[in-house]
XYZ file of N, CA and C in Angstrom:
345
model
N -16.984 -284.645 122.001
C -15.657 -284.229 121.575
C -15.405 -282.764 121.929
N -16.418 -281.940 121.737
C -16.273 -280.519 122.013
C -15.991 -280.276 123.497
N -16.618 -281.072 124.368
C -16.410 -280.946 125.814
C -14.951 -281.240 126.178
N -14.379 -282.251 125.557
C -12.986 -282.616 125.828
C -12.058 -281.492 125.387
N -12.296 -280.938 124.207
C -11.473 -279.828 123.721
C -11.581 -278.623 124.646
N -12.786 -278.342 125.131
C -12.981 -277.222 126.054
C -12.191 -277.441 127.339
N -12.178 -278.673 127.839
C -11.437 -278.989 129.061
C -9.949 -278.744 128.864
N -9.387 -279.208 127.748
C -7.967 -278.988 127.487
C -7.655 -277.507 127.282
N -8.566 -276.784 126.653
C -8.391 -275.347 126.466
C -8.314 -274.649 127.824
N -9.200 -275.031 128.740
C -9.213 -274.441 130.085
C -7.928 -274.775 130.837
N -7.464 -276.011 130.747
C -6.211 -276.394 131.403
C -5.044 -275.582 130.852
N -5.059 -275.341 129.540
C -4.020 -274.509 128.934
C -4.046 -273.087 129.472
N -5.239 -272.543 129.645
C -5.368 -271.190 130.192
C -4.866 -271.144 131.633
N -5.171 -272.180 132.417
C -4.697 -272.237 133.799
C -3.178 -272.281 133.845
N -2.574 -273.051 132.957
C -1.120 -273.149 132.894
C -0.507 -271.797 132.528
N -1.124 -271.078 131.610
C -0.631 -269.755 131.227
C -0.618 -268.808 132.421
N -1.659 -268.843 133.221
C -1.734 -267.980 134.403
C -0.602 -268.320 135.365
N -0.359 -269.622 135.601
C 0.704 -270.040 136.510
C 2.073 -269.630 135.989
N 2.323 -269.823 134.704
C 3.605 -269.451 134.110
C 3.832 -267.951 134.256
N 2.779 -267.180 134.141
C 2.874 -265.726 134.278
C 2.995 -265.254 135.717
N 2.998 -266.175 136.676
C 3.162 -265.799 138.079
C 1.858 -265.618 138.826
N 0.736 -265.847 138.156
C -0.567 -265.696 138.806
C -1.024 -266.990 139.441
N -2.162 -266.915 140.081
C -2.738 -268.099 140.712
C -4.230 -268.110 140.431
N -4.700 -269.170 139.817
C -6.125 -269.301 139.535
C -6.836 -269.690 140.809
N -7.932 -269.068 141.116
C -8.590 -269.317 142.395
C -9.488 -270.538 142.393
N -9.924 -271.005 141.249
C -10.759 -272.211 141.210
C -10.723 -272.813 139.813
N -10.886 -274.114 139.766
C -10.868 -274.820 138.489
C -12.223 -274.729 137.792
N -13.298 -274.834 138.555
C -14.643 -274.788 137.993
C -15.661 -274.574 139.095
N -16.919 -274.707 138.763
C -17.986 -274.499 139.742
C -18.154 -275.673 140.696
N -17.339 -276.694 140.561
C -17.458 -277.891 141.384
C -16.515 -277.906 142.579
N -15.512 -277.038 142.627
C -14.511 -277.140 143.685
C -14.550 -276.006 144.705
N -15.456 -275.073 144.544
C -15.556 -273.954 145.472
C -16.931 -273.310 145.318
N -17.427 -272.712 146.389
C -18.688 -271.966 146.319
C -18.345 -270.498 146.103
N -18.952 -269.883 145.110
C -18.749 -268.460 144.870
C -20.080 -267.742 145.076
N -20.098 -266.820 146.043
C -21.297 -266.026 146.312
C -21.133 -264.699 145.579
N -21.957 -264.482 144.567
C -21.872 -263.278 143.748
C -22.805 -262.195 144.287
N -22.648 -260.981 143.770
C -23.428 -259.840 144.248
C -24.931 -260.044 144.087
N -25.349 -260.716 143.008
C -26.793 -260.932 142.825
C -27.339 -261.933 143.852
N -26.527 -262.896 144.279
C -26.951 -263.820 145.337
C -27.154 -263.052 146.648
N -26.227 -262.146 146.932
C -26.296 -261.342 148.159
C -27.567 -260.501 148.162
N -27.888 -259.908 147.020
C -29.100 -259.085 146.921
C -30.361 -259.904 147.172
N -30.418 -261.116 146.631
C -31.610 -261.959 146.755
C -31.873 -262.362 148.201
N -30.812 -262.707 148.953
C -31.012 -263.207 150.325
C -30.987 -262.103 151.378
N -30.704 -260.876 150.975
C -30.792 -259.766 151.916
C -29.520 -259.421 152.654
N -28.368 -259.650 152.050
C -27.117 -259.218 152.658
C -26.066 -260.312 152.737
N -24.826 -259.870 152.988
C -23.703 -260.807 153.001
C -23.788 -261.796 154.156
N -24.263 -261.346 155.307
C -24.364 -262.244 156.459
C -25.340 -263.377 156.171
N -26.503 -263.059 155.630
C -27.486 -264.094 155.281
C -26.936 -265.049 154.225
N -26.214 -264.507 153.256
C -25.644 -265.347 152.202
C -24.626 -266.327 152.782
N -23.748 -265.830 153.636
C -22.739 -266.702 154.241
C -23.371 -267.747 155.163
N -24.368 -267.319 155.952
C -25.064 -268.271 156.831
C -25.700 -269.390 156.016
N -26.362 -269.032 154.922
C -27.033 -270.028 154.078
C -26.043 -271.035 153.507
N -24.935 -270.537 152.995
C -23.937 -271.425 152.400
C -23.296 -272.307 153.470
N -22.921 -271.720 154.603
C -22.314 -272.514 155.676
C -23.266 -273.599 156.176
N -24.542 -273.264 156.320
C -25.540 -274.249 156.751
C -25.665 -275.371 155.725
N -25.739 -275.012 154.448
C -25.852 -276.012 153.382
C -24.645 -276.952 153.381
N -23.439 -276.380 153.467
C -22.231 -277.209 153.456
C -22.197 -278.153 154.654
N -22.573 -277.638 155.819
C -22.568 -278.461 157.030
C -23.609 -279.580 156.948
N -24.825 -279.257 156.526
C -25.891 -280.261 156.433
C -25.558 -281.373 155.437
N -24.850 -281.026 154.382
C -24.511 -282.004 153.350
C -23.102 -282.568 153.505
N -22.462 -282.237 154.633
C -21.119 -282.736 154.954
C -20.131 -282.497 153.805
N -20.164 -281.287 153.276
C -19.265 -280.890 152.193
C -18.159 -279.999 152.747
N -16.955 -280.218 152.280
C -15.834 -279.379 152.687
C -15.252 -278.720 151.447
N -15.535 -277.460 151.303
C -14.972 -276.688 150.200
C -14.932 -275.225 150.606
N -14.047 -274.486 149.975
C -13.911 -273.079 150.283
C -15.078 -272.260 149.759
N -15.258 -271.096 150.378
C -16.303 -270.162 149.965
C -15.633 -268.836 149.633
N -16.000 -268.285 148.502
C -15.495 -266.996 148.047
C -16.701 -266.076 147.913
N -16.573 -264.849 148.416
C -17.703 -263.917 148.359
C -17.280 -262.630 147.658
N -18.173 -262.117 146.837
C -17.937 -260.880 146.095
C -18.568 -259.722 146.863
N -17.771 -258.724 147.195
C -18.295 -257.560 147.916
C -18.228 -256.332 147.016
N -19.191 -255.420 147.222
C -19.270 -254.219 146.390
C -18.849 -252.960 147.123
N -18.916 -252.996 148.464
C -18.600 -251.807 149.258
C -17.742 -252.200 150.455
N -17.103 -251.213 151.059
C -16.329 -251.482 152.271
C -17.239 -251.899 153.417
N -18.480 -251.423 153.400
C -19.447 -251.848 154.419
C -19.666 -253.359 154.329
N -19.816 -253.872 153.110
C -19.977 -255.319 152.937
C -18.726 -256.072 153.377
N -17.558 -255.529 153.069
C -16.306 -256.159 153.508
C -16.289 -256.260 155.029
N -16.652 -255.175 155.707
C -16.683 -255.186 157.174
C -17.696 -256.192 157.714
N -18.856 -256.316 157.059
C -19.854 -257.314 157.476
C -19.294 -258.729 157.347
N -18.596 -258.986 156.243
C -18.000 -260.308 156.026
C -16.956 -260.599 157.098
N -16.083 -259.627 157.361
C -15.041 -259.820 158.371
C -15.641 -260.011 159.754
N -16.707 -259.274 160.059
C -17.386 -259.430 161.345
C -17.976 -260.832 161.464
N -18.652 -261.291 160.419
C -19.239 -262.637 160.414
C -18.146 -263.690 160.613
N -17.054 -263.551 159.868
C -15.972 -264.544 159.936
C -15.289 -264.550 161.296
N -15.273 -263.405 161.974
C -14.594 -263.333 163.273
C -15.399 -263.983 164.394
N -16.712 -264.139 164.205
C -17.530 -264.687 165.293
C -18.237 -265.988 164.936
N -17.964 -266.537 163.759
C -18.675 -267.726 163.293
C -17.700 -268.700 162.649
N -17.937 -269.994 162.851
C -17.166 -271.005 162.123
C -17.666 -270.986 160.681
N -16.775 -270.710 159.752
C -17.182 -270.545 158.360
C -16.170 -271.181 157.424
N -16.605 -271.494 156.217
C -15.721 -272.031 155.180
C -15.166 -270.918 154.296
N -15.438 -269.676 154.657
C -14.978 -268.525 153.879
C -13.457 -268.543 153.753
N -12.970 -268.399 152.525
C -11.519 -268.370 152.325
C -11.061 -267.175 151.488
N -11.990 -266.509 150.798
C -11.604 -265.364 149.970
C -12.702 -264.314 149.950
N -12.258 -263.056 149.913
C -13.178 -261.934 149.737
C -12.742 -261.199 148.475
N -13.642 -261.116 147.505
C -13.344 -260.372 146.281
C -13.870 -258.951 146.435
N -13.079 -257.994 146.008
C -13.468 -256.588 146.053
C -13.878 -256.194 144.637
N -15.166 -256.151 144.383
C -15.690 -255.959 143.038
C -15.705 -254.489 142.633
N -14.865 -254.137 141.682
C -14.828 -252.785 141.109
C -14.666 -251.685 142.153
N -13.861 -251.926 143.170
C -13.606 -250.888 144.176
C -12.369 -250.101 143.767
N -12.404 -248.806 144.003
C -11.286 -247.942 143.659
C -10.820 -247.193 144.895
N -9.537 -246.860 144.899
C -8.948 -246.092 145.988
C -8.998 -244.616 145.600
N -9.414 -243.776 146.531
C -9.399 -242.335 146.295
C -8.079 -241.771 146.802
N -7.444 -240.921 146.000
C -6.211 -240.283 146.453
C -6.567 -239.137 147.392
N -5.555 -238.518 147.955
C -5.811 -237.400 148.878
C -6.488 -236.228 148.175
N -6.288 -236.123 146.877
C -6.886 -235.024 146.114
C -8.336 -235.333 145.732
N -8.784 -236.565 145.984
C -10.173 -236.907 145.731
C -10.440 -237.669 144.448
N -9.454 -237.713 143.533
C -9.719 -238.419 142.279
C -9.525 -239.927 142.460
N -10.161 -240.691 141.587
C -9.994 -242.143 141.607
C -8.626 -242.487 141.043
N -7.951 -243.428 141.676
C -6.630 -243.797 141.183
C -6.621 -245.215 140.625
N -6.417 -246.193 141.438
C -6.264 -247.571 140.975
C -7.322 -248.468 141.587
N -7.669 -249.529 140.878
C -8.565 -250.511 141.503
C -7.904 -251.089 142.750
N -8.707 -251.485 143.711
C -8.194 -252.085 144.946
C -7.765 -253.513 144.702
N -6.590 -253.843 145.127
C -6.122 -255.225 145.146
C -5.535 -255.463 146.522
N -6.370 -255.769 147.460
C -5.925 -255.991 148.832
C -5.747 -257.459 149.080
N -4.658 -257.790 149.754
C -4.436 -259.177 150.146
C -4.934 -259.313 151.568
N -5.977 -260.104 151.768
C -6.560 -260.255 153.096
C -6.023 -261.466 153.788
């Protein structure tokens, strides 16, 4: 019973986001692969993480999007480089806690870039 209530609670939260003009990126862990920063650290970088996931999806004949969490602009560039030269299921790049520096050098706003 508790599982059913949790499911309806989650659907309600998703509806709230849509009504507010937002878009939820995934329903659960079953409809998309999310590569988090700790996964990247374990396998030795974003390129290795993406290669591993793409290989797994291909070997198991799975079609789903891949979202990757990046911590630095260097990682973002590595992801973009990988995506430009490789067939990949990558569909989103998350910019984790990145801030824009103003011309005066102080931190201003978190980055929200649409790629």
